[in-house]
Tab-separated table of C-alpha atoms and ligand atoms in Angstrom:
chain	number	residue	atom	x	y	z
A	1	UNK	CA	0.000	0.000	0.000
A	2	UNK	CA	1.563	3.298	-0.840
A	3	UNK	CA	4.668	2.280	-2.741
A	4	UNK	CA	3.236	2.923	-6.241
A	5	UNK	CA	4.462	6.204	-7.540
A	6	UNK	CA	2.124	9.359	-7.853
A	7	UNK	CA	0.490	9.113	-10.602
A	8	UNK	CA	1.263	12.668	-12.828
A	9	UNK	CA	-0.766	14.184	-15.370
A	10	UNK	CA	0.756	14.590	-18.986
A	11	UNK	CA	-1.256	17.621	-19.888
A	12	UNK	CA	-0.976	19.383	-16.861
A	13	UNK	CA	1.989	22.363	-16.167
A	14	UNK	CA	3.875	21.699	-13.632
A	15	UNK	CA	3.213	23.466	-10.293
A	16	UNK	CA	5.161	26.492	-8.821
A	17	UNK	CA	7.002	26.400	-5.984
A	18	UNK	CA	4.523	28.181	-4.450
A	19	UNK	CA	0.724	28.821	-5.164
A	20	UNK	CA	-1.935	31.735	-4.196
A	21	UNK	CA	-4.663	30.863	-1.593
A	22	UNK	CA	-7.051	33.372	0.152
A	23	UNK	CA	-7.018	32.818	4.037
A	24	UNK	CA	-7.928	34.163	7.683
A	25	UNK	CA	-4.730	35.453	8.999
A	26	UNK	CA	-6.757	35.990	12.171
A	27	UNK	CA	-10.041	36.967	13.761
A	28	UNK	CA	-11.473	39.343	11.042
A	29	UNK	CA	-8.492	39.282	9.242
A	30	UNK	CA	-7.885	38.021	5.917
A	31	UNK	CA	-6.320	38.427	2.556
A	32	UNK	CA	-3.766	36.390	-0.495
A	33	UNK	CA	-0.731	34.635	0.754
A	34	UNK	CA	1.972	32.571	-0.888
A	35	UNK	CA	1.869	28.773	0.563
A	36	UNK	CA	3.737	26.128	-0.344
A	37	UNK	CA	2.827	23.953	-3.388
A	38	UNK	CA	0.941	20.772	-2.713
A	39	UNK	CA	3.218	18.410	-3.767
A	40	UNK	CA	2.042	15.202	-1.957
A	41	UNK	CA	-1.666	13.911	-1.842
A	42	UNK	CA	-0.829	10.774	0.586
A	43	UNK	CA	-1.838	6.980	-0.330
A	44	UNK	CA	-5.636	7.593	0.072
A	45	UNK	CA	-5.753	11.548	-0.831
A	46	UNK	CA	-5.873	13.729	-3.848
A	47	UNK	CA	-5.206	17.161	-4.817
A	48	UNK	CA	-7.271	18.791	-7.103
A	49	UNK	CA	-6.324	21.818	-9.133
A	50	UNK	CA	-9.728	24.501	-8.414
A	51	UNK	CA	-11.464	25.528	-11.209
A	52	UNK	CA	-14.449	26.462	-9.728
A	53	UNK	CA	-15.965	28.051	-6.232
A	54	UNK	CA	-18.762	29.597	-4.134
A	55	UNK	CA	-18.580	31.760	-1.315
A	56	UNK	CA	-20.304	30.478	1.910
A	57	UNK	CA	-22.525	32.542	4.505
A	58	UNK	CA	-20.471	29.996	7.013
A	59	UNK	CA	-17.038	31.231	5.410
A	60	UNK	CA	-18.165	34.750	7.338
A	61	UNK	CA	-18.749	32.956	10.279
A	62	UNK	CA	-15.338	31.630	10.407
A	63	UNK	CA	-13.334	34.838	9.867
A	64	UNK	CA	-15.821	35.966	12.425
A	65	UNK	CA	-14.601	33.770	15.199
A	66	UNK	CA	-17.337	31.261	15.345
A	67	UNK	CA	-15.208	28.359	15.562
A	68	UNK	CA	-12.358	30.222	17.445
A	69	UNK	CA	-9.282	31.727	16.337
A	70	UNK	CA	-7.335	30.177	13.124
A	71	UNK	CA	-4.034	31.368	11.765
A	72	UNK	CA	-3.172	31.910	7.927
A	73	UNK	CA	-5.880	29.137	7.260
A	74	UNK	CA	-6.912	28.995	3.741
A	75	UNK	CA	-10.782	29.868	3.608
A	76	UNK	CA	-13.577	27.879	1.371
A	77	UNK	CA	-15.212	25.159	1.488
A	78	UNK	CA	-17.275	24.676	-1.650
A	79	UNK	CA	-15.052	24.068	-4.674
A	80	UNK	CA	-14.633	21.782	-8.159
A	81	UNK	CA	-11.701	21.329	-9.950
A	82	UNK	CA	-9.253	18.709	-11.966
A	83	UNK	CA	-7.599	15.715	-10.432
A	84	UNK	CA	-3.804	16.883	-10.484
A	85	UNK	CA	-2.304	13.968	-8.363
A	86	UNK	CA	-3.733	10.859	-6.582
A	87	UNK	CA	-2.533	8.568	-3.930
A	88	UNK	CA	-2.045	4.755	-4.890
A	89	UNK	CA	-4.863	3.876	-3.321
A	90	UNK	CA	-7.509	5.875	-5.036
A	91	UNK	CA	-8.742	4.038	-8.140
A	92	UNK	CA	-12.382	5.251	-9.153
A	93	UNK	CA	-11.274	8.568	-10.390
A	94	UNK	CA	-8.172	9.570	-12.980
A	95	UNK	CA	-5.908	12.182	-13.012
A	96	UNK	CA	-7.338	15.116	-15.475
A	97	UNK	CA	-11.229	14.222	-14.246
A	98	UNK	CA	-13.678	17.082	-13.524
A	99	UNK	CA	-14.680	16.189	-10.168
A	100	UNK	CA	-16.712	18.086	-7.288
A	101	UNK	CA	-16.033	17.315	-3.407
A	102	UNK	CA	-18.984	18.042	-0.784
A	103	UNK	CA	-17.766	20.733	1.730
A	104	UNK	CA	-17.838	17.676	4.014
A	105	UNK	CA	-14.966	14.956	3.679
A	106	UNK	CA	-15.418	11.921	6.121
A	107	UNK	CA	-13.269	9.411	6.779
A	108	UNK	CA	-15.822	6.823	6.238
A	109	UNK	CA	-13.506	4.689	8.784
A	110	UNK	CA	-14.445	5.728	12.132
A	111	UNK	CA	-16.983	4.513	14.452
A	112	UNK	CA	-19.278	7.767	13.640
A	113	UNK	CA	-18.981	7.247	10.043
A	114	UNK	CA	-19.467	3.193	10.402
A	115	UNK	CA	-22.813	4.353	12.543
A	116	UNK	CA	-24.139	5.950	9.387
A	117	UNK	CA	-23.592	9.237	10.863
A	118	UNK	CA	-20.605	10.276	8.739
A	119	UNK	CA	-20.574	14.624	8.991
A	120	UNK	CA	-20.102	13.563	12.596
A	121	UNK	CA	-16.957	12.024	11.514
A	122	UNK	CA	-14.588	11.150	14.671
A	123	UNK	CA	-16.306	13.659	16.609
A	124	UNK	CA	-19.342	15.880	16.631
A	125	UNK	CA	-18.919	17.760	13.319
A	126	UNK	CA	-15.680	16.467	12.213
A	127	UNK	CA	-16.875	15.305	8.376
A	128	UNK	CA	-16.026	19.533	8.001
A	129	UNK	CA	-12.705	19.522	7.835
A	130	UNK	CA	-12.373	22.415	4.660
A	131	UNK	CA	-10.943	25.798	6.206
A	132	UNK	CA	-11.730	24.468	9.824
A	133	UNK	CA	-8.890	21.858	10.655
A	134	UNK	CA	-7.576	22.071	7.600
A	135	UNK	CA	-6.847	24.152	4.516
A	136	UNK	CA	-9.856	24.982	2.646
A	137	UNK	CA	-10.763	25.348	-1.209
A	138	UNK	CA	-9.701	29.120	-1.958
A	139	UNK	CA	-6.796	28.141	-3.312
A	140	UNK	CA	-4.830	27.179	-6.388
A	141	UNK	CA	-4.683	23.396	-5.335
A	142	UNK	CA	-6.616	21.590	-2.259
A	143	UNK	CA	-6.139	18.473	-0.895
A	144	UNK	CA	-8.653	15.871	-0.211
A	145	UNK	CA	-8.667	12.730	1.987
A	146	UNK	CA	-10.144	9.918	1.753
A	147	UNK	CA	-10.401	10.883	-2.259
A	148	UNK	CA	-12.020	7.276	-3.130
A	149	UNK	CA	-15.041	8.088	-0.706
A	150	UNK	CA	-14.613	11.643	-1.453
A	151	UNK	CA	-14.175	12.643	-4.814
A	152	UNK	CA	-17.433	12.605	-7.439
A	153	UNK	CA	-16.879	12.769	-11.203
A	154	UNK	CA	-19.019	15.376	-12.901
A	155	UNK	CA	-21.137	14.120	-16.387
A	156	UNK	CA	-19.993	16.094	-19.546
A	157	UNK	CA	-23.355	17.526	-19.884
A	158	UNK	CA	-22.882	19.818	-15.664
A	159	UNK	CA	-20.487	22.402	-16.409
A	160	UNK	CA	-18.816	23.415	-13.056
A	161	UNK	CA	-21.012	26.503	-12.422
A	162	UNK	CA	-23.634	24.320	-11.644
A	163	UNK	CA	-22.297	21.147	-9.960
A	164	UNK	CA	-20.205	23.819	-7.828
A	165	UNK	CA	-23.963	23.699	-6.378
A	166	UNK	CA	-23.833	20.060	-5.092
A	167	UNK	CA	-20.640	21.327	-2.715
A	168	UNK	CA	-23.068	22.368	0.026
A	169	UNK	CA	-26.218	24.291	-1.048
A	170	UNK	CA	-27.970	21.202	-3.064
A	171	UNK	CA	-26.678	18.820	-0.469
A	172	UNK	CA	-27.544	20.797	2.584
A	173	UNK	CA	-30.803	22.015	1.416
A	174	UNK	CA	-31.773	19.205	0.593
A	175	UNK	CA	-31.214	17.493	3.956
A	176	UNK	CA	-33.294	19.866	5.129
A	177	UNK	CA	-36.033	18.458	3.464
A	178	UNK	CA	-35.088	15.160	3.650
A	179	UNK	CA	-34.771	15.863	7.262
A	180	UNK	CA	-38.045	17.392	8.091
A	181	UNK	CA	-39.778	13.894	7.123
A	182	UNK	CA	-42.140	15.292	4.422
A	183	UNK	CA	-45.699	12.930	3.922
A	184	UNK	CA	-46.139	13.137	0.610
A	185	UNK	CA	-48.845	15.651	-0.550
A	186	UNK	CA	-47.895	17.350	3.112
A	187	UNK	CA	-47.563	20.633	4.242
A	188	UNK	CA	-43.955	22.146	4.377
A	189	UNK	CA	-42.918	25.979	5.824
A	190	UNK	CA	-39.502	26.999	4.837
A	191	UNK	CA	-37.979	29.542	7.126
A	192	UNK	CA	-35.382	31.794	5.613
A	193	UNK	CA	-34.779	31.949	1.830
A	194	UNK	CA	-31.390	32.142	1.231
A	195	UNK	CA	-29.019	29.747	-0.860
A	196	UNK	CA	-29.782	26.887	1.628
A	197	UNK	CA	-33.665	27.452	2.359
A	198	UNK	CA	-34.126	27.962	-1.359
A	199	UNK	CA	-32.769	24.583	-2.088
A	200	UNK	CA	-34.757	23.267	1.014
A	201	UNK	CA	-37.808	24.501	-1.332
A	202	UNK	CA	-36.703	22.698	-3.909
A	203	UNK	CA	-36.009	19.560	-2.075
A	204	UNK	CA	-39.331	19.562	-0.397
A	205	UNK	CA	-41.176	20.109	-4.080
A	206	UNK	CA	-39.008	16.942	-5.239
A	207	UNK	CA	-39.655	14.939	-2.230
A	208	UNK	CA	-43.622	15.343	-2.994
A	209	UNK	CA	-44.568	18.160	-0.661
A	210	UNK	CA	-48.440	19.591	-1.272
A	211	UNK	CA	-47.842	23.055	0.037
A	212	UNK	CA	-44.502	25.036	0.088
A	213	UNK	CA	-44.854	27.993	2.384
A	214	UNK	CA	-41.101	29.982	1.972
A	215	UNK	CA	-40.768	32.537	4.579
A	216	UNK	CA	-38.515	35.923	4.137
A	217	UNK	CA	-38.425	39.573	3.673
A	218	UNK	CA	-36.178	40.568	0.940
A	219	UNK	CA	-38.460	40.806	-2.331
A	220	UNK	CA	-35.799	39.154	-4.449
A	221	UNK	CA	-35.527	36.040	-2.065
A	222	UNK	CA	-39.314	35.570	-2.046
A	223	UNK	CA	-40.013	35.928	-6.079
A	224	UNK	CA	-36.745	32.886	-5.939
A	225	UNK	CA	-38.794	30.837	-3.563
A	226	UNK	CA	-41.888	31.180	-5.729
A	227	UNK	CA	-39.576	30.175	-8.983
A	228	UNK	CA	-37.796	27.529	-7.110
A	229	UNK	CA	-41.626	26.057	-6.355
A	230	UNK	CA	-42.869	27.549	-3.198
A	231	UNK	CA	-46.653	27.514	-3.759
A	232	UNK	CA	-46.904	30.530	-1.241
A	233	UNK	CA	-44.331	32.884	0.061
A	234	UNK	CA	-44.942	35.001	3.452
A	235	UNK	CA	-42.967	38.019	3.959
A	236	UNK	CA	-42.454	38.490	7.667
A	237	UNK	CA	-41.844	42.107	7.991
A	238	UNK	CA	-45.752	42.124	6.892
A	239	UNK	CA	-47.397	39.607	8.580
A	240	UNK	CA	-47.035	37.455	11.499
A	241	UNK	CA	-45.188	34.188	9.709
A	242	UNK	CA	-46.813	31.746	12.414
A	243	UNK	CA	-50.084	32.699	12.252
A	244	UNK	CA	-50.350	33.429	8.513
A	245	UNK	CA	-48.589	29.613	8.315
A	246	UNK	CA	-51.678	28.392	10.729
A	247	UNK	CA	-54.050	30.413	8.583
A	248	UNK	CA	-53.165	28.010	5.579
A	249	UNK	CA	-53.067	24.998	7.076
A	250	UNK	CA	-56.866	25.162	8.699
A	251	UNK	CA	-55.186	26.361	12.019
A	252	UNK	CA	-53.227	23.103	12.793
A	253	UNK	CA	-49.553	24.004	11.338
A	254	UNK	CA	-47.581	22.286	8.935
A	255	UNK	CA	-46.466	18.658	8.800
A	256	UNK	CA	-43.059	20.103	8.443
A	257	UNK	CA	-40.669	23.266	9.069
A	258	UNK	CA	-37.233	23.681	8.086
A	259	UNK	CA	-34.478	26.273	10.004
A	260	UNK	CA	-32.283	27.724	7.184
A	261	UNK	CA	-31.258	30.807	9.093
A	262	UNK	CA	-29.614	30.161	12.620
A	263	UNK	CA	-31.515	32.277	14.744
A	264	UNK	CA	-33.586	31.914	17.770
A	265	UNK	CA	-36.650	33.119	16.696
A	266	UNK	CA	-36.961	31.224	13.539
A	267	UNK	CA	-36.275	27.707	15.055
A	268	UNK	CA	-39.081	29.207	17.929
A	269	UNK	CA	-41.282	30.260	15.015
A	270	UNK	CA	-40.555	26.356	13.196
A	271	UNK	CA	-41.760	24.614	16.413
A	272	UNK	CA	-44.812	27.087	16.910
A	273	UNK	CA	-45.832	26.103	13.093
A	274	UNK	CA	-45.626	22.586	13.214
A	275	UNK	CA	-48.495	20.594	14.105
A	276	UNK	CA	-48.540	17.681	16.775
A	277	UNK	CA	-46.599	14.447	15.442
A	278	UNK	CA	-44.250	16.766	12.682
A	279	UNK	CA	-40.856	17.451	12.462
A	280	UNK	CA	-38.474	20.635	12.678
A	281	UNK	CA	-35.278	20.490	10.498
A	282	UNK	CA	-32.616	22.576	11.883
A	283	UNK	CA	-30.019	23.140	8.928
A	284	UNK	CA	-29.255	26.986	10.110
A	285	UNK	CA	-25.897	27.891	11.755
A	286	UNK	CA	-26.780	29.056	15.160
A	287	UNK	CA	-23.339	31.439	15.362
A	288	UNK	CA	-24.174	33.013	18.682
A	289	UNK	CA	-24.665	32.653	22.081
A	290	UNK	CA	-24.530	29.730	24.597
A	291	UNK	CA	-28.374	28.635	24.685
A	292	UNK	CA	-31.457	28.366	22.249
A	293	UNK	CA	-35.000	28.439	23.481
A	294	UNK	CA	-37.545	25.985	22.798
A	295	UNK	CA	-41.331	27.507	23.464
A	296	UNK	CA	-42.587	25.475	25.945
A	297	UNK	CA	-46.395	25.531	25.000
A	298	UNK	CA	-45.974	25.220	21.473
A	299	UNK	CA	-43.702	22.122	22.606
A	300	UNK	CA	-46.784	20.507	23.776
A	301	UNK	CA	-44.568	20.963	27.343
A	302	UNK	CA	-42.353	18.829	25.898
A	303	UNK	CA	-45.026	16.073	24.734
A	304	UNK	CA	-46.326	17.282	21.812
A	305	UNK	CA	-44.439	14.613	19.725
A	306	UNK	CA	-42.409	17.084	18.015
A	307	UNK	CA	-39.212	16.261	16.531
A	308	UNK	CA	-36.329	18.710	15.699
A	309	UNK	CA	-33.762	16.810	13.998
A	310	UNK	CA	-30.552	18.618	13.148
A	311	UNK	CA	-27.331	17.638	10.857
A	312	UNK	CA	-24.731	19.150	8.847
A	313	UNK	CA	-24.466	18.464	4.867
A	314	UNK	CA	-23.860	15.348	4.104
A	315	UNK	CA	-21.087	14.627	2.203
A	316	UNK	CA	-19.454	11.141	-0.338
A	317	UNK	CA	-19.176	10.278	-3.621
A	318	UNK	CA	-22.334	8.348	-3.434
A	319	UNK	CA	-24.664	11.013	-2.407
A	320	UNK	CA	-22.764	13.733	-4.547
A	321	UNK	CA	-23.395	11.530	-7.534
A	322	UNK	CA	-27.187	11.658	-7.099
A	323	UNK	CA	-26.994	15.516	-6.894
A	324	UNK	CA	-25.333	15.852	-9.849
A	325	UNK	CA	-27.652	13.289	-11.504
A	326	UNK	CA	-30.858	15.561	-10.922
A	327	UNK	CA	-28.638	18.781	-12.626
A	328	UNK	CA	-27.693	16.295	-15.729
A	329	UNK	CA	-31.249	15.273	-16.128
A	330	UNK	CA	-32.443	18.526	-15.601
A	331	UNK	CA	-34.825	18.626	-12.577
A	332	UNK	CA	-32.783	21.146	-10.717
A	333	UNK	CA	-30.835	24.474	-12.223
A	334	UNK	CA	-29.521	26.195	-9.179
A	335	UNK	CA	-27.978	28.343	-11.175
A	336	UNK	CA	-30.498	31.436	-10.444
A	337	UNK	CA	-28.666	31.456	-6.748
A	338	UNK	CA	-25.305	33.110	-8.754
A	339	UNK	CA	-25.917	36.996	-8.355
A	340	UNK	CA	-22.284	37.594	-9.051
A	341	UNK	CA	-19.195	36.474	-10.442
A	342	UNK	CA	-15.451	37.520	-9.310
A	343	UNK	CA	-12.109	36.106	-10.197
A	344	UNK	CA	-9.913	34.687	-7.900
A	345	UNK	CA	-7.788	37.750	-7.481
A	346	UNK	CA	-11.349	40.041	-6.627
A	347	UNK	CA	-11.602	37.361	-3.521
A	348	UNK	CA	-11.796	39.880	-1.187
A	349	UNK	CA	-14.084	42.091	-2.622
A	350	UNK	CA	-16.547	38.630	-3.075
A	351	UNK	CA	-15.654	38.187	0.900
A	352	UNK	CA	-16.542	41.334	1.822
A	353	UNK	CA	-20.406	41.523	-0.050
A	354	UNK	CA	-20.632	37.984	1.666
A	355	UNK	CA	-20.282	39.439	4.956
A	356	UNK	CA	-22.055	42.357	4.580
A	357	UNK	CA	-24.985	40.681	1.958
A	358	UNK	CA	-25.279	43.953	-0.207
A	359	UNK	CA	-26.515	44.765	-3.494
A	360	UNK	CA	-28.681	41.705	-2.927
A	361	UNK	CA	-25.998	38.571	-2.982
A	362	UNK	CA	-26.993	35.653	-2.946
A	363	UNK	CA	-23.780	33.366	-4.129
A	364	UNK	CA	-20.634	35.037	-5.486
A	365	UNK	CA	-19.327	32.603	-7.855
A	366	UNK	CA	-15.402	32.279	-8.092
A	367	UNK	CA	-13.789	31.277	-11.419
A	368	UNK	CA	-9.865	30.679	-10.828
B	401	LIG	ZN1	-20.970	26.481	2.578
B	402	LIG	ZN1	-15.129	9.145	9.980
């Protein structure tokens, strides 16, 4: 194991001594820094040359100190790219192959993973592993682990703009609704219509959901949720969202509510929604604060037979390759969810609209 050579693509330049990547120097800190080239992807890892990436809502969290202090860590976590070199052990894929990795990388080893429960890899969490314990996707090159799990090949007929989508947004939104256990022909409220909570929408619509209700503010957001297949959209700045959401469903809530924001009042507002026996989907990144409070009465005092079910975006080949199946056969086009486009060298001006979320961004695309 590990004594073949690496394998080396023909076509391929050879790598500088040193290539570009974006990081957090620090706590709010970050800009371009020369790293060393990655020269060596281990027996079971790869490194893939980006072509492609997204800028993540969570990637503002980070430089924000949500996960605690980092140093010169190389930001990013959604990314596609070409196979540059392989480790001896990783034989589905071939050097020079268009291939998209899920913001999540588990080891698909450990007892979490073996469990089934594989974004919890090792420890709670631990499947994220992009710019959190180690070196993320802004970059010129990133490495992957466990590539054979980890890597997914991407059909002709997805250009990289769109299975860039399958790195976290399609996969996480998805969960949502996957997550929320959706009866088919049932009722679904979708709180928060960002990237993520649109493409909960969409996942509920696929997963045979009778009514979509998308909750939000921002005008833009809600005419997305209506062409991603909400059936109604509620704009909470003009009406009560829990009582316009009981208004629909004959005063008894909705089978289902899904968290895309992260905030206290939403996930309160999810459980207040949901009718006896249904299920609240946390997928939002609660980035503050030590506690989250859980309406007691609306909780049924904690017997209402409500279920809030949380989890991070689940990652593998396996699951990436039925993403990108639904954009080849055309039942999903997240595309819409790209309101700009940067090159790598504009990073920081992408960063900084992602932090702020002006002129209306939704997902700053990165071309390298
Ligand atoms: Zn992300
Ligand atoms: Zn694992």
């Amino acid at each position: 194991m590990g004594t073949k050579a690496m394998q080396v693509p023909k076509a391929a330049r050879p790598q500088a001594a040193t290539m570009r990547a974006f990081v957090m120097h620090g706590i709010g800190k970050v800009g371009f820094m020369q790293k060393p080239a990655l020269q060596d992807p281990g027996p079971a890892g790869a490194i893939i040359k980006t072509t492609t990436a997204l800028v993540c809502t969570s990637d503002a969290h980070t430089l924000a100190g949500a996960i605690g202090e980092r140093k010169d860590l190389t930001l990013g976590h959604e990314a596609v790219g070409i196979v540059y070199k392989l480790g001896s052990e990783v034989k589905s894929v071939r050097v020079g192959d268009r291939v998209a990795v899920n913001a999540i990388t588990p080891c698909y080893k450990c007892t979490n993973c073996l469990r089934g429960f594989t974004s919890q890899c090792t420890e709670m969490l631990g499947g994220w592993k992009f710019a959190n314990i180690k070196d993320g996707v802004f970059a010129e090159y990133f490495h992957v682990n466990d590539a054979e799990a980890n890597l997914a090949p991407i059909p002709k007929a997805v250009p990289d703009e769109k299975a860039v989508y399958t790195t976290d947004m399609m996969s996480t939104g998805f969960m949502g609704a996957e997550h929320a256990n959706i009866p088919i022909g049932g009722s679904v409220a979708v709180f928060a219509q960002g990237p993520v909570g649109l493409m909960a929408t969409v996942g509920a619509r696929l997963l045979g959901a009778g009514l979509v209700i998308a909750v939000d503010a921002i005008p833009k957001r809600l005419e997305l949720a209506k062409h991603f297949g909400a059936d109604v959209v509620v704009d909470f700045k003009k009406q009560d969202p829990v009582q316009a959401i009981l208004d629909l469903t004959n005063g008894e809530g909705v089978d289902s509510a899904i968290e895309a924001l992260g905030a206290e009042t939403t996930l309160e507002a999810c459980i207040k929604a949901t009718r006896p026996g249904g299920t609240i989907s946390n997928v939002g990144y609660h980035g503050r604060g030590d506690f989250l409070r859980v309406p007691r009465v609306a909780w049924g005092v904690g017997m209402g037979d409500k279920t809030i079910r949380t989890g991070l975006c689940p990652g593998g080949r396996e699951r990436m390759g039925r993403l990108l199946r639904l954009l080849e056969m055309g039942r999903v086009d997240p595309t819409p969810l790209t309101t700009h486009r940067f090159k790598f060298q504009d990073m920081e001006k992408a960063f900084h609209l992602m932090e702020t979320k002006e002129d209306g961004i939704l997902k700053p695309l990165i071309l390298f």
